[in-house]
Coordinates of C-alpha atoms and ligand atoms in Angstrom, one line a residue:
M1 CA 0.3 19.8 17.6
T2 CA 3.5 22.0 17.5
A3 CA 3.7 25.4 16.0
N4 CA 5.7 23.9 13.3
Q5 CA 3.1 21.3 12.4
Q6 CA 0.3 24.0 12.5
Q7 CA 2.2 26.0 10.0
F8 CA 2.3 23.0 7.6
Y9 CA -1.5 22.7 7.8
K10 CA -2.2 26.4 7.3
I11 CA -0.8 26.1 3.7
E12 CA -3.1 24.8 1.1
K13 CA -2.5 21.1 0.7
N14 CA -1.4 21.2 -3.0
Q15 CA 1.1 23.9 -2.2
V16 CA 2.8 22.0 0.6
T17 CA 6.2 20.8 -0.4
N18 CA 7.8 20.2 3.0
F19 CA 6.5 17.6 5.4
E20 CA 7.6 16.1 8.6
A21 CA 7.5 12.7 6.9
I22 CA 7.2 11.3 3.4
V23 CA 6.3 7.7 2.9
I24 CA 6.6 5.7 -0.3
G25 CA 3.7 3.3 -1.1
A26 CA 0.0 3.1 -0.2
G27 CA 0.1 -0.7 0.6
F28 CA -0.3 -2.1 4.1
S29 CA 2.8 -0.4 5.3
G30 CA 2.1 3.2 3.9
L31 CA -1.5 3.3 5.0
Y32 CA -0.8 2.4 8.5
M33 CA 2.3 4.7 8.7
L34 CA 0.3 7.6 7.4
N35 CA -2.6 7.0 10.0
R36 CA -0.1 6.5 12.8
L37 CA 2.0 9.7 12.2
R38 CA -1.1 11.8 11.3
E39 CA -2.9 10.8 14.5
A40 CA 0.2 11.9 16.4
G41 CA -0.1 15.3 14.7
F42 CA 2.7 15.1 12.2
S43 CA 2.3 16.2 8.6
V44 CA 2.7 13.3 6.2
R45 CA 2.5 12.8 2.6
V46 CA 2.4 9.3 0.9
Y47 CA 3.4 8.9 -2.8
E48 CA 2.0 6.0 -4.6
K49 CA 2.8 4.8 -8.1
G50 CA -0.7 3.1 -8.7
N51 CA -4.0 4.8 -9.1
G52 CA -5.3 3.4 -5.9
V53 CA -4.3 1.9 -2.6
G54 CA -3.2 -1.7 -2.2
G55 CA 0.5 -1.9 -3.0
A56 CA 1.4 -5.4 -4.3
W57 CA -2.3 -6.3 -4.1
Y58 CA -3.2 -3.4 -6.4
W59 CA -0.8 -4.9 -9.2
S60 CA -0.9 -8.6 -8.7
R61 CA -4.3 -9.3 -10.4
Y62 CA -3.3 -12.5 -12.1
P63 CA -5.8 -15.4 -12.3
G64 CA -6.0 -17.2 -9.0
A65 CA -4.2 -14.6 -7.0
R66 CA -4.8 -15.2 -3.3
C67 CA -3.0 -14.8 -0.1
D68 CA -1.4 -17.8 1.7
S69 CA -2.1 -16.3 5.1
E70 CA -5.5 -17.0 6.5
S71 CA -7.7 -14.0 6.1
I72 CA -8.6 -13.6 9.8
Y73 CA -4.9 -13.0 10.4
Y74 CA -4.2 -11.0 7.3
N75 CA -5.3 -7.7 8.4
Y76 CA -4.5 -4.9 10.6
T77 CA -5.0 -5.5 14.3
F78 CA -4.1 -2.0 15.6
S79 CA -7.7 -1.1 15.8
E80 CA -10.4 -3.2 17.3
E81 CA -13.1 -1.3 15.5
L82 CA -11.5 -1.9 12.1
Y83 CA -11.0 -5.5 12.9
K84 CA -14.6 -5.9 13.9
E85 CA -16.1 -4.0 11.1
W86 CA -14.6 -6.0 8.3
T87 CA -15.8 -9.5 7.4
W88 CA -13.7 -11.9 5.3
S89 CA -15.6 -14.3 3.1
S90 CA -13.2 -17.2 2.9
R91 CA -10.3 -18.9 4.6
Y92 CA -7.7 -17.4 2.2
P93 CA -8.5 -14.0 0.8
E94 CA -8.4 -13.5 -2.8
Q95 CA -6.7 -10.5 -4.3
A96 CA -9.9 -8.5 -5.1
E97 CA -11.1 -9.0 -1.6
I98 CA -7.8 -7.9 0.0
L99 CA -7.9 -4.8 -2.3
R100 CA -11.5 -4.1 -1.1
Y101 CA -10.3 -4.4 2.5
L102 CA -7.4 -1.9 2.0
N103 CA -9.9 0.5 0.2
F104 CA -12.2 0.1 3.2
V105 CA -9.4 1.0 5.6
A106 CA -8.3 3.9 3.5
D107 CA -12.0 5.3 3.4
R108 CA -12.7 4.5 7.0
L109 CA -9.5 6.3 8.3
D110 CA -9.9 9.0 5.7
L111 CA -6.4 8.5 4.3
R112 CA -6.7 9.5 0.7
Q113 CA -6.5 13.2 1.3
D114 CA -2.7 12.7 2.2
I115 CA -1.9 10.2 -0.6
Q116 CA -0.8 11.5 -4.0
F117 CA -1.5 8.6 -6.5
N118 CA 0.0 8.1 -9.9
T119 CA 3.2 9.4 -8.5
E120 CA 6.6 7.8 -8.3
I121 CA 9.5 8.8 -6.1
K122 CA 12.5 8.8 -8.3
A123 CA 15.2 10.0 -5.9
A124 CA 15.5 10.8 -2.2
H125 CA 18.7 12.6 -1.2
Y126 CA 19.6 13.6 2.3
D127 CA 20.6 17.2 2.5
E128 CA 22.9 17.4 5.6
T129 CA 23.1 21.2 5.6
H130 CA 19.3 21.5 6.2
N131 CA 18.8 18.1 7.8
L132 CA 16.1 17.3 5.2
W133 CA 15.3 14.6 2.7
R134 CA 14.9 16.1 -0.8
I135 CA 12.7 14.0 -2.8
D136 CA 12.2 14.0 -6.6
L137 CA 8.9 12.9 -8.1
N138 CA 8.4 11.7 -11.6
D139 CA 6.4 14.8 -12.5
G140 CA 9.5 16.9 -11.9
T141 CA 8.4 18.3 -8.6
C142 CA 10.8 18.3 -5.6
V143 CA 9.4 18.0 -2.2
S144 CA 11.2 17.5 1.2
A145 CA 10.7 16.0 4.6
K146 CA 12.6 15.5 7.8
Y147 CA 11.8 11.8 7.9
F148 CA 11.9 9.6 4.9
I149 CA 10.1 6.2 5.3
T150 CA 9.9 3.4 2.6
G151 CA 6.8 1.2 2.6
V152 CA 7.7 -0.5 -0.7
G153 CA 7.7 -4.0 0.6
C154 CA 10.1 -6.8 -0.4
L155 CA 8.2 -7.5 -3.7
S156 CA 7.3 -4.6 -5.9
V157 CA 5.8 -3.9 -9.3
N158 CA 9.0 -1.8 -9.7
A159 CA 11.2 -4.8 -9.3
T160 CA 9.5 -7.5 -11.2
N161 CA 11.8 -10.1 -12.8
V162 CA 11.3 -10.6 -16.5
P163 CA 14.2 -12.7 -17.5
A164 CA 16.3 -11.5 -20.4
I165 CA 15.2 -14.2 -22.8
K166 CA 16.4 -13.6 -26.5
G167 CA 13.5 -12.7 -28.8
L168 CA 10.8 -11.5 -26.4
D169 CA 10.6 -8.3 -28.4
R170 CA 9.7 -10.3 -31.6
F171 CA 6.9 -12.2 -29.9
E172 CA 3.7 -11.8 -31.8
G173 CA 1.5 -12.9 -29.0
K174 CA 0.8 -11.0 -25.8
W175 CA 2.9 -11.5 -22.7
Y176 CA 2.3 -10.5 -19.0
H177 CA 4.1 -10.6 -15.7
T178 CA 2.0 -11.8 -12.8
G179 CA 3.2 -8.9 -10.6
A180 CA 2.1 -6.3 -13.1
W181 CA -1.0 -7.8 -14.4
P182 CA -3.3 -5.6 -16.6
H183 CA -6.5 -4.3 -15.0
E184 CA -8.8 -5.5 -17.8
K185 CA -9.8 -9.1 -17.8
I186 CA -7.6 -11.4 -20.1
D187 CA -9.7 -14.0 -21.8
F188 CA -7.6 -17.3 -22.1
K189 CA -10.6 -19.0 -23.7
G190 CA -9.4 -21.0 -26.7
K191 CA -5.9 -19.8 -26.6
R192 CA -2.5 -21.4 -26.3
V193 CA -0.9 -20.2 -23.2
G194 CA 2.6 -20.7 -21.8
V195 CA 3.5 -20.0 -18.2
I196 CA 7.2 -19.7 -17.1
G197 CA 7.7 -20.3 -13.4
T198 CA 6.3 -22.4 -10.7
G199 CA 6.6 -20.2 -7.5
S200 CA 3.6 -18.9 -5.4
S201 CA 2.3 -16.9 -8.4
G202 CA 2.7 -19.7 -11.0
V203 CA 1.2 -22.4 -8.8
Q204 CA -1.9 -20.2 -8.2
A205 CA -2.3 -19.1 -11.9
I206 CA -1.6 -22.5 -13.6
P207 CA -4.9 -24.3 -12.4
V208 CA -7.0 -21.3 -13.2
I209 CA -5.6 -20.7 -16.6
A210 CA -5.8 -24.4 -17.4
Q211 CA -9.5 -24.4 -17.0
K212 CA -9.9 -21.7 -19.7
A213 CA -7.1 -22.2 -22.2
E214 CA -7.2 -24.4 -25.2
H215 CA -3.8 -25.6 -24.2
L216 CA -1.4 -24.7 -21.4
T217 CA 2.3 -25.4 -21.5
V218 CA 4.1 -24.9 -18.1
F219 CA 7.9 -24.2 -18.4
Q220 CA 9.3 -25.4 -15.0
R221 CA 12.8 -24.8 -13.9
T222 CA 12.6 -26.0 -10.3
P223 CA 9.8 -28.4 -9.2
Q224 CA 7.8 -27.1 -6.2
Y225 CA 6.4 -28.5 -3.0
T226 CA 2.9 -27.2 -2.5
I227 CA 0.3 -27.9 0.2
P228 CA -3.4 -27.8 -0.5
A229 CA -5.0 -24.6 0.7
R230 CA -8.3 -26.2 1.4
N231 CA -9.9 -22.9 1.0
R232 CA -13.5 -22.6 1.9
P233 CA -16.1 -20.0 2.8
L234 CA -16.1 -18.8 6.4
D235 CA -19.2 -19.4 8.4
L236 CA -20.8 -16.7 10.5
E237 CA -20.3 -18.5 13.8
F238 CA -16.6 -18.8 13.2
I239 CA -16.4 -15.1 12.3
E240 CA -18.3 -14.0 15.3
K241 CA -16.1 -16.0 17.6
T242 CA -12.9 -14.7 16.0
K243 CA -14.2 -11.1 16.5
E244 CA -15.0 -11.8 20.1
N245 CA -11.5 -13.0 20.6
Y246 CA -9.8 -10.1 19.0
S247 CA -7.6 -9.2 21.9
E248 CA -6.3 -12.6 22.4
I249 CA -5.8 -13.3 18.8
R250 CA -3.8 -10.0 18.3
R251 CA -1.6 -10.9 21.4
Q252 CA -0.9 -14.4 20.0
M253 CA -0.2 -13.1 16.5
H254 CA 2.3 -10.5 17.8
E255 CA 4.0 -12.8 20.3
S256 CA 4.2 -15.8 17.8
F257 CA 7.1 -17.0 15.8
G258 CA 5.5 -16.4 12.4
G259 CA 2.8 -13.9 13.0
F260 CA 0.0 -16.5 13.4
P261 CA -1.4 -17.8 16.6
G262 CA 0.3 -21.0 17.7
N263 CA 4.0 -21.7 17.7
R264 CA 6.2 -24.5 16.3
G265 CA 5.9 -28.0 17.7
D266 CA 8.2 -28.7 20.6
R267 CA 9.2 -32.3 19.6
S268 CA 11.8 -33.4 17.1
A269 CA 10.5 -35.0 13.9
L270 CA 13.2 -37.7 14.5
E271 CA 12.2 -38.7 17.9
E272 CA 8.7 -39.5 16.7
P273 CA 7.9 -43.1 15.7
P274 CA 7.5 -43.0 11.9
E275 CA 3.8 -44.2 12.0
N276 CA 2.9 -41.3 14.4
R277 CA 4.8 -38.9 12.2
Q278 CA 3.0 -40.1 9.1
S279 CA -0.3 -39.4 11.0
V280 CA 0.8 -36.0 12.0
Y281 CA 1.7 -35.1 8.4
E282 CA -1.5 -36.6 7.0
A283 CA -3.6 -34.5 9.5
A284 CA -1.7 -31.4 8.5
W285 CA -2.1 -32.2 4.7
E286 CA -5.8 -32.7 5.2
A287 CA -6.2 -29.5 7.3
G288 CA -4.3 -27.7 4.5
G289 CA -2.3 -24.5 5.0
L290 CA 1.2 -23.8 6.1
A291 CA 0.9 -25.5 9.6
I292 CA 2.7 -28.7 8.3
R293 CA 6.0 -26.6 8.4
S294 CA 5.5 -26.1 12.2
T295 CA 4.5 -29.7 13.1
Y296 CA 8.0 -30.4 14.6
K297 CA 10.6 -28.0 16.0
D298 CA 13.5 -29.1 13.7
I299 CA 11.9 -29.2 10.2
M300 CA 13.8 -25.9 9.4
T301 CA 17.1 -26.8 11.1
N302 CA 17.8 -30.4 10.7
E303 CA 18.2 -32.1 7.3
A304 CA 17.1 -35.5 8.3
A305 CA 14.0 -33.9 10.0
N306 CA 13.2 -32.0 6.9
N307 CA 13.6 -35.1 4.7
T308 CA 10.7 -36.7 6.7
V309 CA 8.3 -34.1 5.6
S310 CA 9.8 -33.6 2.1
D311 CA 9.5 -37.4 1.5
F312 CA 5.9 -37.3 2.7
L313 CA 5.2 -34.3 0.2
R314 CA 6.9 -36.1 -2.6
S315 CA 4.7 -39.2 -1.9
K316 CA 1.6 -37.0 -2.3
I317 CA 2.8 -35.8 -5.7
R318 CA 3.2 -39.4 -6.8
E319 CA -0.3 -40.2 -5.5
I320 CA -2.0 -37.3 -7.2
V321 CA -0.3 -37.1 -10.7
Q322 CA -1.3 -40.1 -12.7
D323 CA 1.5 -40.2 -15.3
P324 CA 4.7 -41.5 -13.8
E325 CA 6.8 -39.4 -16.3
V326 CA 5.0 -36.2 -15.4
H327 CA 5.2 -36.8 -11.7
G328 CA 8.9 -37.6 -12.1
K329 CA 9.4 -34.1 -13.6
L330 CA 7.4 -32.6 -10.7
M331 CA 9.5 -34.1 -7.9
P332 CA 11.2 -31.4 -5.8
T333 CA 14.6 -32.1 -4.2
Y334 CA 15.4 -29.1 -2.1
F335 CA 14.6 -28.9 1.5
F336 CA 10.9 -28.2 2.0
A337 CA 10.0 -24.7 2.9
T338 CA 13.6 -23.3 2.3
K339 CA 12.0 -21.5 -0.7
R340 CA 9.0 -19.6 0.5
P341 CA 6.4 -22.3 0.9
V342 CA 3.4 -22.4 -1.4
L343 CA -0.2 -23.2 -1.0
D344 CA -2.5 -24.4 -3.9
T345 CA -5.8 -25.3 -5.0
N346 CA -5.6 -28.2 -7.6
Y347 CA -2.1 -27.6 -8.6
F348 CA -0.8 -31.1 -9.0
E349 CA -4.3 -32.3 -10.1
T350 CA -3.9 -29.8 -13.1
Y351 CA -1.2 -32.0 -14.7
N352 CA -3.8 -34.8 -15.1
R353 CA -5.6 -32.5 -17.6
K354 CA -5.3 -33.4 -21.2
N355 CA -4.8 -29.8 -22.2
V356 CA -1.7 -29.3 -20.0
T357 CA 1.9 -30.1 -20.9
L358 CA 4.8 -29.8 -18.5
V359 CA 8.2 -28.9 -19.9
D360 CA 11.2 -29.6 -17.7
L361 CA 13.6 -26.7 -18.3
R362 CA 16.4 -28.4 -16.5
K363 CA 16.4 -31.0 -19.3
S364 CA 15.6 -28.8 -22.2
P365 CA 16.4 -25.1 -21.3
I366 CA 14.9 -22.2 -23.1
E367 CA 16.7 -21.1 -26.2
E368 CA 14.6 -18.2 -27.3
I369 CA 11.2 -16.7 -27.6
T370 CA 10.3 -16.8 -31.3
P371 CA 7.6 -14.7 -33.0
K372 CA 5.2 -17.8 -32.7
G373 CA 6.0 -18.9 -29.2
L374 CA 8.9 -20.3 -27.2
R375 CA 11.7 -22.6 -28.2
T376 CA 13.6 -24.9 -25.9
T377 CA 16.6 -27.1 -26.8
E378 CA 14.1 -29.8 -27.6
A379 CA 11.0 -28.2 -29.2
E380 CA 9.2 -25.0 -30.2
Y381 CA 5.9 -24.4 -28.5
E382 CA 3.5 -22.1 -30.3
L383 CA 1.7 -19.7 -28.0
D384 CA -0.9 -16.8 -28.1
F385 CA -0.1 -15.7 -24.5
L386 CA 3.1 -16.0 -22.5
V387 CA 2.9 -15.4 -18.6
F388 CA 5.9 -14.6 -16.7
A389 CA 5.4 -16.0 -13.2
T390 CA 9.1 -15.4 -12.8
G391 CA 9.0 -13.5 -9.5
Y392 CA 10.9 -10.4 -8.3
D393 CA 14.2 -9.0 -7.6
G394 CA 13.2 -9.3 -4.0
V395 CA 14.0 -7.5 -0.7
T396 CA 16.6 -5.0 -1.9
G397 CA 15.2 -4.7 -5.5
P398 CA 12.4 -2.2 -4.6
L399 CA 14.7 0.0 -2.7
F400 CA 17.4 0.0 -5.4
K401 CA 14.8 1.3 -7.9
I402 CA 15.0 4.5 -6.1
D403 CA 18.1 6.6 -6.1
I404 CA 18.4 6.9 -2.3
R405 CA 21.4 8.7 -1.1
G406 CA 22.4 9.5 2.6
K407 CA 25.3 11.5 4.0
D408 CA 28.1 12.6 1.5
G409 CA 26.0 11.4 -1.4
L410 CA 26.4 7.8 -0.4
S411 CA 24.1 5.7 -2.5
L412 CA 22.2 2.9 -0.6
K413 CA 22.7 0.6 -3.7
E414 CA 26.4 1.2 -3.6
K415 CA 26.6 0.7 0.1
W416 CA 24.8 -2.6 0.1
E417 CA 26.1 -3.9 -3.2
D418 CA 29.8 -3.0 -2.7
G419 CA 30.7 -6.6 -1.8
A420 CA 29.5 -6.1 1.7
L421 CA 25.8 -7.1 1.1
V422 CA 23.0 -5.6 3.0
K423 CA 23.8 -4.0 6.4
T424 CA 21.1 -2.6 8.5
Y425 CA 20.5 -1.9 12.2
L426 CA 17.4 -4.0 13.2
G427 CA 16.2 -4.0 9.6
L428 CA 14.8 -0.5 10.3
S429 CA 17.6 1.8 9.4
T430 CA 21.2 1.9 8.0
A431 CA 24.3 3.9 9.0
G432 CA 24.9 6.9 6.9
F433 CA 21.2 7.6 6.4
P434 CA 19.8 9.7 9.1
N435 CA 16.1 10.0 9.7
F436 CA 15.5 7.2 7.2
F437 CA 13.4 4.3 8.1
I438 CA 12.6 1.1 6.2
I439 CA 9.3 -0.8 6.8
T440 CA 9.7 -4.5 6.5
G441 CA 13.1 -4.1 4.8
P442 CA 16.1 -6.3 4.7
E443 CA 17.2 -8.1 8.0
S444 CA 13.7 -7.9 9.5
P445 CA 11.1 -10.8 9.7
S446 CA 9.2 -9.3 6.8
V447 CA 8.5 -11.9 4.0
L448 CA 9.1 -14.9 6.2
S449 CA 6.3 -13.9 8.5
N450 CA 2.7 -13.0 8.3
V451 CA 3.5 -9.6 6.7
P452 CA 0.8 -7.4 8.2
V453 CA 2.1 -8.2 11.7
A454 CA 5.6 -7.5 10.6
I455 CA 4.4 -4.2 9.3
E456 CA 2.5 -3.3 12.5
Q457 CA 5.6 -3.9 14.4
H458 CA 7.7 -1.5 12.2
V459 CA 5.1 1.1 11.9
E460 CA 4.4 1.3 15.7
W461 CA 8.1 1.3 16.4
I462 CA 8.8 4.1 13.9
G463 CA 5.9 6.1 15.0
D464 CA 6.9 5.9 18.7
C465 CA 10.5 6.7 17.6
I466 CA 9.5 9.8 15.8
Q467 CA 7.4 10.9 18.7
Y468 CA 10.3 10.3 21.1
L469 CA 12.7 12.4 18.8
H470 CA 10.0 15.1 18.7
D471 CA 9.5 15.2 22.4
H472 CA 13.2 15.1 23.3
G473 CA 14.1 17.8 20.7
V474 CA 16.3 15.3 18.7
E475 CA 17.1 16.5 15.2
T476 CA 18.6 13.3 13.8
I477 CA 18.7 9.6 14.4
E478 CA 21.1 7.4 12.6
A479 CA 22.3 3.8 13.2
K480 CA 25.8 3.4 14.5
A481 CA 28.0 1.5 12.1
E482 CA 29.1 -1.0 14.9
A483 CA 25.4 -1.6 15.9
E484 CA 24.5 -2.5 12.3
E485 CA 27.6 -4.6 12.0
A486 CA 26.5 -6.6 15.0
W487 CA 22.9 -6.8 13.9
S488 CA 23.8 -8.1 10.3
K489 CA 26.2 -10.6 12.0
H490 CA 23.4 -11.8 14.2
C491 CA 20.9 -12.1 11.3
K492 CA 23.4 -14.2 9.4
E493 CA 24.2 -16.5 12.4
V494 CA 20.5 -17.2 12.9
A495 CA 20.1 -17.9 9.2
D496 CA 23.1 -20.1 9.1
S497 CA 21.6 -22.2 11.9
T498 CA 18.8 -23.2 9.7
L499 CA 18.4 -24.9 6.3
Y500 CA 17.3 -21.7 4.5
T501 CA 20.6 -20.8 3.2
K502 CA 21.2 -24.2 1.7
T503 CA 18.7 -23.6 -1.1
D504 CA 18.9 -21.0 -3.9
S505 CA 15.8 -18.8 -4.0
W506 CA 14.8 -15.2 -4.4
L507 CA 15.4 -14.9 -0.7
T508 CA 19.1 -15.5 -1.3
G509 CA 19.2 -13.4 -4.4
A510 CA 20.0 -16.3 -6.6
N511 CA 17.1 -15.7 -9.0
I512 CA 18.8 -12.5 -10.3
A513 CA 22.0 -12.6 -12.3
D514 CA 24.9 -10.9 -10.7
K515 CA 23.1 -10.1 -7.5
P516 CA 25.2 -10.6 -4.4
R517 CA 24.1 -13.7 -2.4
G518 CA 23.0 -13.5 1.2
F519 CA 20.1 -14.2 3.3
P520 CA 18.8 -10.8 4.4
I521 CA 15.9 -11.8 6.6
Y522 CA 15.8 -12.0 10.3
I523 CA 14.3 -15.5 11.1
G524 CA 14.5 -15.5 14.9
G525 CA 10.8 -15.1 15.2
I526 CA 8.4 -12.2 15.1
G527 CA 7.7 -12.2 18.8
Q528 CA 11.4 -12.4 19.6
Y529 CA 12.2 -9.5 17.1
R530 CA 9.6 -7.4 18.7
Q531 CA 11.1 -7.8 22.2
I532 CA 14.6 -6.9 20.8
I533 CA 13.5 -3.6 19.1
D534 CA 11.3 -2.6 21.9
E535 CA 14.2 -3.1 24.4
I536 CA 16.4 -1.0 22.3
A537 CA 13.8 1.8 22.2
A538 CA 13.3 1.5 26.0
K539 CA 17.1 2.1 26.4
G540 CA 16.8 5.4 24.6
Y541 CA 17.5 4.0 21.1
E542 CA 20.7 2.1 22.0
G543 CA 22.9 1.7 19.0
F544 CA 21.7 4.8 17.3
S545 CA 23.3 8.2 17.4
L546 CA 20.7 10.9 18.5
V547 CA 21.8 14.4 17.8
T548 CA 19.9 17.0 19.7
H549 CA 21.4 20.4 18.9
Q550 CA 22.5 20.1 15.3
K551 CA 22.8 23.4 13.7
T552 CA 20.3 23.3 10.8
K553 CA 19.5 26.1 8.4
S554 CA 15.8 26.4 7.7
Y555 CA 14.9 25.2 4.2
Q556 CA 12.9 27.7 2.2
Ligands
LIG1 P1 9.1 -16.9 -7.2 O1 8.7 -17.5 -6.0 O2 10.5 -16.2 -7.3 O3 8.9 -17.9 -8.5 C1 9.5 -17.6 -9.7 C2 9.4 -18.9 -10.6 O4 10.0 -18.5 -11.8 C3 10.3 -20.0 -10.1 O5 9.8 -21.1 -10.3 C4 11.6 -19.8 -10.8 O6 12.4 -20.9 -11.0 C5 11.0 -19.4 -12.2 N1 11.9 -18.7 -12.9 C6 12.6 -17.4 -12.6 N2 13.3 -17.1 -13.6 C7 13.3 -18.0 -14.5 C8 13.8 -18.2 -15.9 N3 14.8 -17.3 -16.3 N4 13.6 -19.2 -16.5 C9 12.8 -20.2 -16.0 N5 12.1 -20.1 -14.9 C10 12.4 -19.0 -14.1 O7 8.1 -15.7 -7.7 P2 6.5 -15.7 -7.3 O8 5.9 -16.9 -7.6 O9 6.0 -14.4 -7.9 O10 6.5 -15.4 -5.8 C11 7.4 -14.4 -5.2 C12 6.9 -14.3 -3.7 O11 5.7 -13.4 -3.8 C13 6.5 -15.4 -3.0 O12 7.5 -16.1 -2.6 C14 5.6 -14.8 -1.9 O13 6.4 -14.3 -1.0 C15 4.9 -13.7 -2.7 N6 3.7 -14.2 -3.2 C16 2.7 -14.6 -2.4 C17 1.6 -15.1 -2.8 C18 0.6 -15.7 -1.8 O14 0.6 -15.3 -0.7 N7 -0.2 -16.6 -2.3 C19 1.3 -15.2 -4.3 C20 2.3 -14.7 -5.0 C21 3.4 -14.2 -4.6 P3 13.6 -21.2 -9.9 O15 12.9 -21.7 -8.6 O16 14.4 -22.2 -10.5 O17 14.3 -19.9 -9.7

């Protein structure tokens, strides 16, 4: 520990206002970032809006909330002890269990002492004179740090999308957004409930609400492909084996394409005889989970190949949903998995229930919310509860909720929205914003991978980088404009070589009115990405400006 760091620790914790690093968010990202930097001897403070750890999993308590990554891969892998001490109960972890896991991690690593809960960062401005980030909190306090790190994720409670539908303020029932769900239990028994939205959240909530509600009306704009999760309890033998294979599983996750062991198939769907292909898809459907997307190498890059799996999935909807009129409304037409793919438990089966009505908003759009319910161009539906499963202003939204300003007062929002869209270097930093790091931000694998793996990549890289800067007496690190130009171009080229950009989704920004369109995710694969960022670090942080002897005044 340096003399400088010791000085921080000498001061009473609640009086400290200047840290080496400030991190926003106590979810997967913030917890690991805190641990990593603290272990290296740096003073760190995490600010968290919630009253507990968990990030998105703290807020998303809607009925049926569960993760689409298998539990044994949806955890940290940086510590063998942590990995082996925790035991998941089922194949896909439910929200409450993930929250318990993150609380276990926070306790086990004694992280809470450096987290300030119930606190929001409102603004973070880079002070060039003192080479510090000045950070304004919602309680009026100002703190500062040399490094400012965001762990807000791509989907945040601060950036939920509640569509501006006329009349919501006059609704006499209760309404909720899935991503900001109340902590007390909502009793749907005997109630008339409406759900708007059929993305991951809606698809999970709809079957669970349908079991309780007197009547459920689903307001669907875009029909959805979903694959059965085939969730089940995990048996002890399987868990033991997984723990024994910890090192190999970690290696495979980190070197893989998507953050799970196993890579994409190496054959084209189009070279396969149709009957074999059908068997492959049937087997993947029976196994459940997201593996069907990886059965052939060209599902995400070739329209005809994608059509083979999309046709298969549409045939499953026809098989499950008995009423032809209803399954007609449920038929998706976009290229499978170009919206973030979804797993379900009894989603399509739910439309066979007598207490469920499906409203096709493409045929009869919403006109307004009335005091008694919701009116489309065709009918009014009386409701006691209205659930917005309408998603988020994703990727950039959580960052734009904070007034982040770099050199010369340049605002991140202005920089990225000024017709130029997002520009980052490696998805980790952006020119004009020295000593600023983004965990799983735009132009990194983030949401199109198994997110904890993406987080570990970033936290480890940032931690190593800060250590390097410290060891080499570097005062500032900043992405070079030409390096970020090249990275953004590369991300776009990779995305354009796939089918992702052919579909409107929250990934392209299409769900938010007036949001500039793009595809700010690096989809070259998580293993490949790690190689790239590690090579850049090994070359002394190529593409970054490192300033060693900047004249900085000390900040009192
Ligand atoms: P989402 O995928 O963006 O889905 C939002 C849904 O609301 C879509 O069906 C959308 O229709 C509809 N919608 C939005 N605005 C509307 C409007 N004005 N009128 C009518 N319908 C409207 O949001 P989400 O389901 O919350 O999921 C977001 C992301 O969170 C997921 O993709 C995933 O990354 C993550 N997530 C993961 C899990 C999990 O792991 N199981 C669970 C929940 C969330 P359009 O498609 O027509 O826009």
